Backbone as CSV, one residue per row, in Angstrom:
resi,resn,N_x,N_y,N_z,CA_x,CA_y,CA_z,C_x,C_y,C_z
1,MET,-65.361,55.387,-74.279,-66.596,54.965,-73.781,-66.344,54.298,-72.800
2,ASN,-67.256,54.300,-71.810,-67.470,53.065,-70.781,-68.633,52.395,-70.770
3,ALA,-67.952,50.970,-70.687,-68.983,49.560,-70.919,-69.807,49.465,-69.590
4,LEU,-69.609,50.343,-68.386,-70.453,49.833,-67.472,-71.905,50.485,-67.508
5,PRO,-73.186,50.264,-67.492,-73.995,51.289,-67.776,-74.045,52.497,-66.561
6,HIS,-74.528,53.380,-66.556,-74.730,54.366,-65.887,-75.856,54.047,-64.729
7,ILE,-75.090,54.243,-63.536,-75.769,53.779,-62.443,-76.018,54.919,-61.462
8,ALA,-77.326,55.208,-61.176,-77.780,56.617,-60.987,-77.339,56.663,-59.134
9,ALA,-77.009,57.440,-58.809,-76.687,57.400,-56.984,-78.012,57.484,-56.004
10,PRO,-78.069,56.953,-55.341,-79.219,57.035,-54.487,-79.397,58.535,-54.098
11,ARG,-80.811,59.163,-53.866,-80.922,60.288,-53.145,-80.960,60.522,-52.047
12,LEU,-80.319,61.602,-51.237,-80.643,61.832,-49.509,-81.986,62.795,-49.410
13,ARG,-82.690,61.614,-48.676,-83.636,62.801,-48.003,-83.562,63.830,-47.083
14,PRO,-84.214,64.655,-46.953,-83.762,65.823,-45.872,-84.436,65.742,-45.047
15,GLN,-84.172,65.573,-44.011,-84.670,65.285,-42.755,-85.547,66.312,-41.943
16,LYS,-86.318,66.009,-41.526,-86.909,66.993,-41.048,-86.709,67.399,-39.588
17,ALA,-86.565,68.798,-39.109,-86.063,69.549,-38.298,-87.131,69.239,-37.403
18,LEU,-86.535,68.634,-35.971,-87.566,68.257,-34.271,-87.344,69.572,-33.976
19,PRO,-88.748,69.874,-33.244,-88.874,71.272,-32.422,-87.784,70.786,-31.581
20,ARG,-87.248,72.296,-30.720,-85.901,71.856,-29.864,-86.760,72.351,-28.384
21,ASN,-87.564,72.678,-28.269,-88.402,73.028,-26.948,-89.969,72.181,-26.993
22,ARG,-89.512,70.576,-27.038,-90.677,69.914,-26.907,-90.706,69.969,-25.258
23,ALA,-91.986,70.141,-25.103,-92.023,70.029,-23.328,-92.123,68.395,-22.592
24,LEU,-91.926,68.139,-21.519,-92.177,66.965,-20.897,-93.271,66.240,-20.599
25,ARG,-94.054,65.509,-20.661,-95.241,65.210,-20.002,-95.275,63.653,-19.158
26,LEU,-96.296,63.964,-18.384,-96.122,62.711,-17.533,-97.100,61.501,-18.403
27,VAL,-96.302,60.188,-18.354,-97.077,59.361,-19.128,-98.021,58.401,-17.818
28,ALA,-98.943,57.812,-18.145,-99.714,56.957,-17.299,-99.315,55.783,-17.265
29,PRO,-98.836,55.297,-16.091,-98.156,53.985,-15.880,-99.030,52.809,-16.369
30,VAL,-98.335,52.072,-16.775,-98.546,50.954,-17.780,-99.226,49.858,-16.561
31,SER,-100.943,49.618,-17.067,-101.417,48.714,-16.137,-100.957,47.236,-16.740
32,SER,-100.403,46.479,-15.456,-100.142,44.959,-15.515,-100.896,44.089,-15.960
33,ARG,-101.192,43.301,-16.686,-102.867,42.574,-16.912,-102.482,41.013,-16.747
34,ALA,-101.026,40.644,-17.023,-100.845,39.451,-16.278,-101.026,39.158,-15.216
35,ARG,-101.577,37.765,-15.049,-101.528,37.479,-13.548,-100.889,36.817,-12.894
36,ARG,-100.743,37.132,-11.441,-99.495,36.896,-10.957,-99.136,35.065,-10.479
37,ALA,-100.678,34.472,-10.381,-100.694,32.844,-10.266,-99.712,31.966,-10.725
38,PRO,-99.734,31.880,-12.248,-98.889,31.466,-13.074,-97.124,31.643,-12.553
39,PHE,-97.195,32.888,-12.194,-95.589,32.977,-11.927,-95.301,32.738,-10.870
40,VAL,-96.334,32.657,-9.836,-95.477,32.360,-8.484,-95.748,30.921,-8.640
41,GLY,-96.227,30.400,-9.435,-96.402,28.859,-9.443,-95.118,28.437,-10.317
42,VAL,-94.762,29.034,-10.756,-93.311,28.694,-11.614,-92.208,28.991,-10.696
43,VAL,-92.395,29.622,-9.912,-91.340,30.380,-9.029,-91.192,29.201,-7.708
44,LEU,-92.525,29.333,-7.494,-92.277,27.927,-6.192,-91.987,26.466,-6.437
45,THR,-92.480,26.578,-7.855,-91.740,25.179,-8.166,-90.208,24.994,-8.485
46,LEU,-89.800,26.055,-8.879,-88.422,26.355,-9.179,-87.299,26.007,-7.878
47,VAL,-88.069,26.863,-6.737,-87.468,26.706,-5.651,-87.420,25.549,-5.170
48,GLY,-88.447,24.915,-5.173,-88.808,23.043,-4.708,-88.224,22.604,-5.522
49,LEU,-87.650,22.363,-6.712,-86.875,21.583,-7.387,-85.312,21.713,-6.714
50,GLY,-85.210,23.086,-6.711,-83.675,23.320,-6.223,-83.389,23.018,-5.191
51,LEU,-84.473,23.151,-4.154,-84.215,22.333,-2.598,-84.158,20.964,-2.827
52,VAL,-85.143,20.376,-3.647,-84.871,18.486,-3.609,-83.404,18.430,-4.003
53,GLY,-82.853,19.059,-4.680,-81.720,18.724,-5.819,-80.245,18.934,-4.706
54,LEU,-80.344,20.214,-3.779,-79.784,19.985,-2.930,-79.851,18.955,-1.832
55,ILE,-80.645,18.778,-1.369,-80.772,17.307,-0.490,-80.133,16.066,-1.184
56,LEU,-80.808,15.920,-2.207,-80.010,14.672,-3.282,-78.706,15.012,-3.170
57,MET,-78.105,16.077,-3.956,-76.591,16.382,-3.824,-75.871,16.375,-2.456
58,SER,-76.405,16.517,-1.329,-75.675,16.385,-0.277,-75.846,14.806,0.544
59,THR,-77.115,13.977,0.258,-76.945,12.931,0.277,-75.939,12.015,-0.347
60,VAL,-76.048,12.414,-1.810,-74.660,11.539,-2.287,-73.284,12.082,-1.673
61,LEU,-73.478,13.441,-1.811,-71.911,13.463,-0.736,-71.439,12.894,0.245
62,GLN,-72.670,12.819,0.490,-72.296,11.984,2.562,-71.914,10.870,2.371
63,GLY,-72.865,10.169,1.400,-72.353,8.522,1.049,-71.038,8.624,0.408
64,GLN,-70.774,9.411,-0.065,-68.999,9.188,-1.068,-68.280,9.461,-0.087
65,SER,-68.444,10.323,1.246,-67.495,11.147,2.405,-67.557,9.837,3.215
66,PHE,-68.513,8.784,3.435,-68.374,7.628,4.418,-67.655,6.901,3.382
67,GLU,-67.683,6.543,2.300,-66.974,5.805,1.164,-65.410,6.018,1.490
68,ILE,-65.057,7.098,1.249,-63.438,7.716,1.533,-63.304,7.463,2.427
69,ALA,-63.827,7.664,4.010,-63.356,7.325,5.219,-63.101,5.945,5.237
70,ARG,-63.942,4.829,4.609,-63.675,3.288,5.004,-62.574,2.898,3.821
71,LEU,-62.696,3.662,2.672,-61.048,3.408,2.284,-59.697,3.519,2.674
72,SER,-59.969,4.928,3.426,-58.531,5.177,4.013,-58.226,4.641,5.038
73,ALA,-59.429,3.444,5.993,-59.083,3.000,7.041,-58.422,1.647,6.168
74,GLU,-58.697,1.143,5.458,-58.279,-0.183,4.360,-56.892,0.407,3.852
75,VAL,-56.517,1.401,3.514,-55.357,2.043,2.745,-54.254,1.938,4.400
76,GLU,-54.928,2.071,5.510,-53.990,2.529,6.444,-53.592,0.825,7.011
77,ALA,-54.771,0.071,6.846,-54.154,-1.151,7.256,-53.460,-2.058,6.688
78,LEU,-53.513,-1.698,5.025,-52.612,-2.429,4.338,-51.131,-1.970,4.445
79,GLU,-51.139,-0.575,4.429,-49.592,0.151,5.001,-49.206,-0.802,5.892
80,VAL,-49.561,-0.813,7.072,-48.979,-1.691,8.517,-48.672,-2.921,7.736
81,ARG,-49.620,-3.629,7.065,-49.368,-5.008,6.459,-48.171,-5.240,6.045
82,GLU,-48.064,-4.197,4.587,-47.008,-4.158,3.987,-45.729,-3.829,4.984
83,GLN,-45.280,-3.217,5.775,-44.636,-2.804,7.033,-44.084,-4.197,7.392
84,ALA,-45.138,-4.720,7.922,-44.681,-6.199,8.851,-44.247,-6.939,7.614
85,LEU,-44.526,-7.203,6.340,-44.032,-7.870,5.794,-42.734,-7.743,5.157
86,SER,-42.411,-6.735,5.254,-41.176,-5.955,4.984,-39.843,-6.120,6.139
87,ARG,-40.446,-6.272,7.149,-39.452,-6.227,7.869,-39.701,-7.868,7.987
88,GLU,-40.388,-8.536,7.949,-40.307,-10.462,7.804,-39.239,-10.631,6.762
89,VAL,-39.421,-10.134,5.785,-38.773,-10.060,4.617,-37.169,-9.824,4.737
90,ASP,-36.741,-8.587,5.535,-35.697,-8.313,5.972,-34.868,-9.185,7.030
91,ARG,-35.868,-9.705,7.785,-35.651,-10.955,8.824,-34.976,-12.125,8.345
92,MET,-35.926,-12.334,7.253,-35.619,-13.989,6.706,-34.085,-13.614,5.542
93,GLN,-33.830,-12.811,4.776,-32.919,-12.222,4.156,-31.412,-12.051,4.647
94,SER,-31.258,-12.070,6.249,-30.122,-11.666,7.088,-29.448,-12.671,6.813
95,PRO,-27.986,-12.677,6.916,-27.163,-13.440,6.784,-26.755,-14.804,7.916
96,SER,-27.659,-14.081,9.017,-27.075,-14.958,10.128,-28.836,-16.189,10.143
97,ASN,-29.885,-15.586,9.961,-30.880,-16.330,9.430,-30.405,-17.420,8.189
98,ILE,-29.716,-16.871,7.275,-29.298,-17.969,6.064,-28.677,-19.023,6.528
99,ALA,-27.841,-18.538,7.568,-26.654,-19.902,7.727,-27.293,-20.655,8.881
100,SER,-28.504,-20.197,9.398,-29.305,-21.037,10.278,-30.073,-21.999,9.615
101,ARG,-30.343,-21.539,8.717,-31.077,-22.366,7.912,-30.781,-23.179,6.919
102,ALA,-29.371,-23.134,6.865,-28.378,-23.709,5.875,-28.336,-25.000,6.622
103,LEU,-27.337,-24.842,7.941,-27.185,-25.512,8.964,-28.140,-26.913,9.590
104,TRP,-29.434,-26.253,9.177,-30.789,-26.843,9.937,-30.905,-28.072,8.632
105,LEU,-30.598,-27.425,7.296,-30.644,-28.019,5.885,-29.678,-29.268,5.960
106,GLY,-28.657,-28.940,6.397,-27.516,-29.949,6.622,-26.216,-29.695,5.486
107,MET,-26.206,-28.531,5.498,-24.985,-27.750,4.861,-24.335,-27.550,5.598
108,VAL,-22.712,-27.886,5.344,-21.473,-27.623,5.692,-20.871,-26.562,5.536
109,PRO,-20.522,-25.693,6.511,-19.823,-24.559,5.934,-18.158,-25.286,5.712
110,ASN,-17.971,-24.316,4.523,-16.204,-24.642,3.981,-15.336,-23.691,4.703
111,ALA,-14.280,-24.400,5.022,-13.195,-23.361,5.523,-12.431,-23.189,4.368
112,ASN,-12.512,-23.524,3.578,-11.617,-23.166,2.482,-12.221,-22.088,1.015
113,PRO,-13.161,-21.474,1.305,-13.569,-20.746,0.354,-12.978,-20.470,-1.068
114,VAL,-13.948,-20.314,-2.107,-12.827,-20.156,-3.462,-13.855,-18.756,-4.247
115,PHE,-13.400,-17.741,-4.563,-13.963,-16.834,-5.034,-13.847,-16.473,-6.686
116,LEU,-14.803,-15.737,-7.202,-14.937,-15.868,-8.766,-14.603,-14.440,-9.302
117,ARG,-13.596,-14.044,-9.310,-13.609,-12.776,-10.239,-13.942,-12.221,-11.118
118,LEU,-15.160,-11.464,-11.441,-15.970,-11.349,-12.427,-15.329,-10.298,-13.457
119,SER,-14.601,-9.442,-13.114,-14.020,-8.770,-14.114,-13.184,-9.802,-15.271
120,ASP,-12.303,-11.056,-14.980,-11.800,-11.651,-15.903,-12.491,-13.158,-16.075
121,GLY,-13.144,-13.431,-15.056,-13.953,-14.768,-15.041,-12.842,-15.667,-13.895
122,GLU,-11.866,-15.205,-13.651,-10.797,-16.217,-12.926,-10.813,-16.430,-11.866
123,VAL,-11.133,-18.119,-11.279,-11.501,-18.341,-10.066,-10.069,-18.083,-9.391
124,VAL,-10.219,-17.788,-7.931,-9.166,-17.030,-7.175,-9.448,-18.044,-5.791
125,GLY,-8.543,-18.756,-5.566,-8.115,-19.822,-4.521,-8.187,-21.243,-4.681
126,LYS,-8.124,-22.257,-3.746,-7.955,-23.498,-4.462,-9.667,-24.021,-3.901
127,ALA,-10.589,-24.955,-4.362,-11.301,-25.437,-4.126,-11.160,-27.035,-3.377
128,LYS,-11.337,-27.077,-1.796,-11.507,-28.196,-1.469,-12.872,-28.485,-0.732
129,PRO,-13.360,-30.055,-0.973,-14.713,-29.697,-0.446,-14.530,-29.948,1.052
130,ALA,-15.776,-29.895,1.901,-15.629,-29.761,3.435,-16.005,-31.036,3.455
131,PRO,-15.122,-31.629,4.629,-15.354,-32.569,5.331,-17.075,-33.276,5.993
132,ALA,-17.504,-34.313,5.442,-19.142,-34.589,5.731,-18.962,-34.483,7.494
133,ARG,-20.118,-34.702,7.811,-20.644,-34.516,9.148,-19.515,-33.397,10.096
134,THR,-19.342,-32.682,9.414,-19.160,-31.470,10.349,-19.787,-30.302,10.732
135,ASN,-21.133,-30.675,10.442,-22.013,-29.455,10.507,-22.185,-29.197,12.083
136,ILE,-21.906,-27.558,11.946,-21.972,-27.147,13.436,-23.092,-26.997,13.995
137,LYS,-24.000,-27.522,15.056,-25.539,-27.315,15.157,-25.815,-26.069,16.051
138,GLN,-24.859,-25.517,16.648,-25.123,-24.512,17.428,-23.923,-22.876,16.857
139,VAL,-25.053,-21.819,16.551,-23.710,-20.917,16.045,-23.297,-20.093,17.433
140,THR,-22.297,-19.580,17.987,-22.074,-19.021,18.814,-20.903,-17.878,18.129
141,ARG,-21.543,-16.718,18.988,-20.711,-15.024,18.546,-19.661,-15.242,19.692
């Protein structure tokens, strides 16, 4: 026996046959009862708001382009200044400038330099102090 209750199958209704030779006929046009004034007002308002938005956006973009031009000019001026400062640093780090400033400060060049070998830390050469008051006042080539 089956424990499930018996479910009746749905009955299908027979469809009515449509006549095949229906004639086409003209239908009267639908008369529009909506007023045109509110629609025109809404459309004109949307167009006006769009134009105002375009003008505002154009004004903002033009202001931003002026700001970009000003910042670009500032960047160019800063790049020129950076190059000038870089040249000044290179000039001040040159060996001839360091030697002339050392002489101006009263330092004496040593005729017997001593070197330090970095691989093993050994001092190469014999250190001798430079005699006092042997400062060269002018460097010639």
